[in-house]
Short mmCIF file of C-alpha atoms in Angstrom, two decimals:
data_model
loop_
_atom_site.label_atom_id
_atom_site.label_comp_id
_atom_site.label_asym_id
_atom_site.label_seq_id
_atom_site.Cartn_x
_atom_site.Cartn_y
_atom_site.Cartn_z
CA UNK B 404 -46.30 -35.89 19.60
CA UNK B 405 -43.70 -34.00 21.44
CA UNK B 406 -40.87 -35.38 19.47
CA UNK B 407 -42.60 -34.45 16.21
CA UNK B 408 -43.07 -30.76 17.29
CA UNK B 409 -39.68 -30.68 18.43
CA UNK B 410 -38.37 -32.01 15.14
CA UNK B 411 -40.63 -29.47 13.40
CA UNK B 412 -39.28 -26.56 15.40
CA UNK B 413 -35.56 -27.71 14.50
CA UNK B 414 -36.75 -27.87 10.73
CA UNK B 415 -38.22 -24.46 10.91
CA UNK B 416 -35.29 -22.99 12.61
CA UNK B 417 -32.73 -24.44 9.90
CA UNK B 418 -35.09 -22.98 7.25
CA UNK B 419 -34.98 -19.71 8.79
CA UNK B 420 -31.18 -19.63 9.18
CA UNK B 421 -30.93 -20.71 5.48
CA UNK B 422 -33.15 -17.93 4.31
CA UNK B 423 -31.22 -15.60 6.51
CA UNK B 424 -28.01 -16.57 5.27
CA UNK B 425 -29.44 -16.32 1.47
CA UNK B 426 -30.67 -12.84 2.19
CA UNK B 427 -27.57 -11.70 3.73
CA UNK B 428 -25.51 -12.94 0.86
CA UNK B 429 -27.71 -11.32 -1.74
CA UNK B 430 -27.33 -8.08 0.28
CA UNK B 431 -23.61 -8.30 0.16
CA UNK B 432 -23.60 -9.08 -3.62
CA UNK B 433 -25.89 -5.94 -4.14
CA UNK B 434 -23.39 -3.77 -2.04
CA UNK B 435 -20.61 -5.07 -4.00
CA UNK B 436 -22.25 -4.40 -7.44
CA UNK B 437 -22.99 -0.89 -6.34
CA UNK B 438 -19.42 -0.12 -5.16
CA UNK B 439 -18.14 -1.22 -8.57
CA UNK B 440 -20.35 0.86 -10.44
CA UNK B 441 -19.35 4.09 -8.20
CA UNK B 442 -15.71 3.36 -8.58
CA UNK B 443 -16.18 3.83 -12.41
CA UNK B 444 -17.69 7.27 -11.95
CA UNK B 445 -16.25 10.40 -13.41
CA UNK B 446 -17.24 12.23 -10.38
CA UNK B 447 -14.75 12.21 -7.40
CA UNK B 448 -17.47 12.11 -4.65
CA UNK B 449 -19.03 9.29 -6.28
CA UNK B 450 -15.77 7.20 -6.52
CA UNK B 451 -15.00 8.06 -2.83
CA UNK B 452 -18.50 6.56 -1.84
CA UNK B 453 -17.69 3.43 -3.69
CA UNK B 454 -14.39 3.19 -1.69
CA UNK B 455 -16.22 3.67 1.52
CA UNK B 456 -18.72 0.95 0.37
CA UNK B 457 -15.85 -1.43 -0.20
CA UNK B 458 -14.26 -0.89 2.87
CA UNK B 459 -17.09 -1.75 4.88
CA UNK B 460 -17.62 -4.89 2.85
CA UNK B 461 -13.90 -5.80 3.73
CA UNK B 462 -14.44 -5.28 7.41
CA UNK B 463 -17.96 -6.62 7.74
CA UNK B 464 -18.17 -9.62 5.15
CA UNK B 465 -15.07 -12.00 5.95
CA UNK B 466 -16.16 -14.08 2.73
CA UNK B 467 -16.17 -11.09 0.29
CA UNK B 468 -13.03 -9.40 1.91
CA UNK B 469 -10.30 -10.94 -0.41
CA UNK B 470 -12.49 -10.05 -3.53
CA UNK B 471 -13.11 -6.41 -2.09
CA UNK B 472 -9.32 -6.03 -1.23
CA UNK B 473 -8.16 -7.19 -4.82
CA UNK B 474 -10.78 -4.51 -6.24
CA UNK B 475 -9.44 -1.72 -4.09
CA UNK B 476 -5.91 -2.73 -5.09
CA UNK B 477 -6.66 -2.77 -8.67
CA UNK B 478 -8.42 0.62 -8.50
CA UNK B 479 -5.32 2.10 -6.83
CA UNK B 480 -3.23 0.79 -9.75
CA UNK B 481 -5.42 2.12 -12.37
CA UNK B 482 -5.92 5.62 -10.85
CA UNK B 483 -2.29 6.35 -9.24
CA UNK B 484 0.33 7.67 -11.95
CA UNK B 485 2.99 5.11 -12.74
CA UNK B 486 6.53 5.92 -12.37
CA UNK B 487 7.63 4.09 -15.47
CA UNK B 488 5.97 2.69 -18.86
CA UNK B 489 4.12 -0.56 -18.66
CA UNK B 490 5.66 -2.02 -21.91
CA UNK B 491 8.43 -4.20 -20.56
CA UNK B 492 10.16 -5.12 -17.13
CA UNK B 493 13.34 -2.89 -16.69
CA UNK B 494 16.40 -4.52 -15.61
CA UNK B 495 17.95 -3.99 -12.12
CA UNK B 496 20.52 -1.53 -13.35
CA UNK B 497 17.81 0.56 -15.24
CA UNK B 498 15.58 0.55 -12.16
CA UNK B 499 18.48 1.89 -10.06
CA UNK B 500 19.15 4.54 -12.55
CA UNK B 501 15.42 5.66 -12.81
CA UNK B 502 15.24 5.89 -8.98
CA UNK B 503 18.56 7.98 -9.03
CA UNK B 504 17.09 10.36 -11.47
CA UNK B 505 14.00 10.82 -9.62
CA UNK B 506 15.53 11.39 -6.25
CA UNK B 507 17.81 14.07 -7.99
CA UNK B 508 15.09 15.87 -9.34
CA UNK B 509 13.56 15.61 -5.89
CA UNK B 510 16.63 16.93 -4.06
CA UNK B 511 17.17 19.77 -6.57
CA UNK B 512 13.43 20.58 -6.65
CA UNK B 513 13.59 20.73 -10.55
CA UNK B 514 10.67 18.88 -12.14
CA UNK B 515 10.68 18.44 -16.00
CA UNK B 516 7.36 17.33 -17.10
CA UNK B 517 7.41 15.95 -20.51
CA UNK B 518 5.03 17.82 -23.09
CA UNK B 519 1.42 16.52 -22.83
CA UNK B 520 1.96 14.65 -19.36
CA UNK B 521 0.14 15.79 -16.49
CA UNK B 522 1.79 17.44 -13.35
CA UNK B 523 2.32 14.77 -10.77
CA UNK B 524 0.56 15.88 -7.51
CA UNK B 525 2.49 16.38 -4.09
CA UNK B 526 -0.16 14.08 -2.56
CA UNK B 527 -2.30 11.31 -3.96
CA UNK B 528 -5.81 12.22 -5.13
CA UNK B 529 -8.59 12.06 -2.47
CA UNK B 530 -10.00 8.72 -4.14
CA UNK B 531 -6.65 7.18 -4.28
CA UNK B 532 -5.59 8.04 -0.51
CA UNK B 533 -8.98 6.73 0.56
CA UNK B 534 -8.51 3.31 -1.19
CA UNK B 535 -4.95 3.14 0.25
CA UNK B 536 -6.47 3.70 3.74
CA UNK B 537 -9.25 1.25 3.14
CA UNK B 538 -7.09 -1.45 1.90
CA UNK B 539 -4.04 -1.23 4.22
CA UNK B 540 -5.76 -0.43 7.62
CA UNK B 541 -5.15 -3.13 10.23
CA UNK B 542 -9.04 -3.94 10.42
CA UNK B 543 -9.44 -4.42 6.83
CA UNK B 544 -6.35 -6.86 6.74
CA UNK B 545 -7.88 -9.23 9.46
CA UNK B 546 -9.80 -11.43 6.63
CA UNK B 547 -7.27 -10.62 3.66
CA UNK B 548 -5.78 -13.35 1.55
CA UNK B 549 -2.20 -13.10 2.65
CA UNK B 550 -1.20 -15.06 -0.35
CA UNK B 551 -2.28 -12.15 -2.49
CA UNK B 552 0.14 -9.27 -1.10
CA UNK B 553 -0.64 -5.77 -1.77
CA UNK B 554 0.69 -4.57 -5.04
CA UNK B 555 1.85 -1.00 -5.28
CA UNK B 556 4.97 -1.31 -7.46
CA UNK B 557 6.08 1.38 -9.88
CA UNK B 558 3.34 3.98 -8.62
CA UNK B 559 3.72 7.54 -7.90
CA UNK B 560 2.35 7.81 -4.06
CA UNK B 561 4.16 10.90 -3.08
CA UNK B 562 3.04 12.19 0.26
CA UNK B 563 0.76 9.27 0.80
CA UNK B 564 -0.52 9.02 4.31
CA UNK B 565 0.01 5.27 5.36
CA UNK B 566 0.65 5.82 9.08
CA UNK B 567 0.21 2.70 10.98
CA UNK B 568 -0.81 0.86 7.88
CA UNK B 569 -0.54 -3.15 7.58
CA UNK B 570 1.63 -3.46 4.40
CA UNK B 571 3.13 -6.94 5.35
CA UNK B 572 4.77 -8.59 2.21
CA UNK B 573 3.73 -5.60 0.08
CA UNK B 574 5.41 -5.07 -3.03
CA UNK B 575 6.62 -1.36 -3.45
CA UNK B 576 9.36 -2.05 -6.03
CA UNK B 577 10.18 1.23 -7.99
CA UNK B 578 7.28 3.15 -6.15
CA UNK B 579 7.94 7.00 -5.58
CA UNK B 580 7.27 7.44 -1.84
CA UNK B 581 8.75 10.71 -1.47
CA UNK B 582 7.64 12.61 1.73
CA UNK B 583 4.99 9.65 2.29
CA UNK B 584 4.28 8.90 5.90
CA UNK B 585 4.39 5.19 7.01
CA UNK B 586 5.18 5.88 10.63
CA UNK B 587 4.20 2.89 12.92
CA UNK B 588 3.51 0.81 9.80
CA UNK B 589 3.58 -2.80 9.68
CA UNK B 590 6.24 -3.52 6.92
CA UNK B 591 7.42 -7.01 7.51
CA UNK B 592 8.90 -8.76 4.38
CA UNK B 593 7.91 -5.84 2.31
CA UNK B 594 9.91 -5.13 -0.96
CA UNK B 595 11.06 -1.66 -1.54
CA UNK B 596 13.74 -2.35 -4.17
CA UNK B 597 14.79 0.61 -6.24
CA UNK B 598 11.86 2.65 -4.69
CA UNK B 599 12.26 6.36 -3.89
CA UNK B 600 12.10 7.06 -0.23
CA UNK B 601 13.43 10.79 -0.22
CA UNK B 602 12.24 12.31 3.09
CA UNK B 603 9.98 9.51 3.86
CA UNK B 604 8.97 8.92 7.43
CA UNK B 605 9.40 5.52 8.59
CA UNK B 606 9.69 6.03 12.48
CA UNK B 607 8.50 3.24 14.56
CA UNK B 608 7.85 1.06 11.66
CA UNK B 609 8.25 -2.63 11.76
CA UNK B 610 10.67 -3.50 8.87
CA UNK B 611 11.64 -7.02 9.84
CA UNK B 612 12.98 -8.70 6.69
CA UNK B 613 12.11 -5.69 4.41
CA UNK B 614 14.15 -5.23 1.15
CA UNK B 615 15.49 -1.86 0.31
CA UNK B 616 17.80 -3.00 -2.69
CA UNK B 617 18.96 -0.06 -4.69
CA UNK B 618 16.29 2.25 -3.16
CA UNK B 619 16.99 5.95 -2.68
CA UNK B 620 16.85 6.80 1.06
CA UNK B 621 17.99 10.40 1.06
CA UNK B 622 16.44 12.13 4.45
CA UNK B 623 14.40 9.11 5.09
CA UNK B 624 13.49 8.80 9.10
CA UNK B 625 14.10 5.49 10.37
CA UNK B 626 14.01 6.63 14.05
CA UNK B 627 12.88 3.76 16.42
CA UNK B 628 12.09 1.51 13.43
CA UNK B 629 12.83 -2.28 13.97
CA UNK B 630 15.03 -3.32 11.17
CA UNK B 631 15.91 -6.96 12.10
CA UNK B 632 16.87 -8.68 9.06
CA UNK B 633 16.24 -5.72 6.55
CA UNK B 634 18.37 -5.89 3.54
CA UNK B 635 19.87 -2.27 2.32
CA UNK B 636 22.19 -3.89 -0.38
CA UNK B 637 22.82 -1.23 -2.82
CA UNK B 638 20.69 1.32 -1.25
CA UNK B 639 21.70 4.92 -2.08
CA UNK B 640 21.71 8.29 0.00
CA UNK B 641 22.67 11.04 -2.14
CA UNK B 642 23.88 13.12 1.01
CA UNK B 643 26.14 10.51 2.00
CA UNK B 644 29.72 10.82 0.92
CA UNK B 645 31.06 7.57 2.43
CA UNK B 646 29.80 3.83 2.45
CA UNK B 647 27.17 3.07 4.96
CA UNK B 648 28.12 1.33 8.01
CA UNK B 649 26.25 -1.25 10.13
CA UNK B 650 26.13 -1.35 13.40
CA UNK B 651 24.00 -2.96 16.41
CA UNK B 652 21.73 -0.67 18.38
CA UNK B 653 20.68 -1.26 21.88
CA UNK B 654 18.33 -3.84 21.02
CA UNK B 655 20.85 -5.69 19.04
CA UNK B 656 19.36 -4.95 15.55
CA UNK B 657 21.55 -4.23 12.58
CA UNK B 658 20.92 -0.61 11.44
CA UNK B 659 22.59 1.59 8.93
CA UNK B 660 24.17 4.81 10.06
CA UNK B 661 23.57 7.29 7.07
CA UNK B 662 26.72 9.77 7.45
CA UNK B 663 26.13 13.33 6.61
CA UNK B 664 22.44 13.13 6.00
CA UNK B 665 19.65 14.59 7.81
CA UNK B 666 16.80 12.50 9.47
CA UNK B 667 18.67 9.30 8.77
CA UNK B 668 19.47 6.38 11.03
CA UNK B 669 21.92 7.16 13.69
#
């Protein structure tokens, strides 16, 4: 009799646990669906609510975190202006020329906007910034699928606040990060090839193995950044009149000395 009662208790407990898991899964699915609906709204405050809801799903529901992160990344790519047309991939030389033109415009403060094209904001719109924060904050990356790196290439992200963000392995090729703040960010193995980093704050950032091929780095601040293994092949500083020189700092990390520029590495 006691064995039968014990078995009955175990079965009841398992049944309750199963029902709880099913109910919780249903709640998460419902939250996910509602968040997606909000992201498609024409109202800014509604979209912001959708971003906040997805951020909570990423942090509270490990099983749904990779899917929620993919949605946040897709939302950013859909909402942020692009730095070049989508039609075809540009060659390495074309990307370098495009980055140079953009940096020259930033340096001279001349901005020629084609007829019919909207003015590019000096900072991302509120929903894009909220999505960037939700996607890249360290708590959100705990359950992320590391085989799916964050994809922000060829986006206008001028003035974006990515301080202390986790952008490990992120793809930022051709992105405009003028005056963006990435201080203290984790940028290990990130790809900044042909990106524009005019006046970008990268102080105290972890940049082990990051690639800056053909990037524009005028006035970029790398103070106390860890650049072990970072690749600056072809990187340009428009204020520099001599080729960059590499030298080891006190920690034995190879860094670039940008001569004649303000806020550079020294």
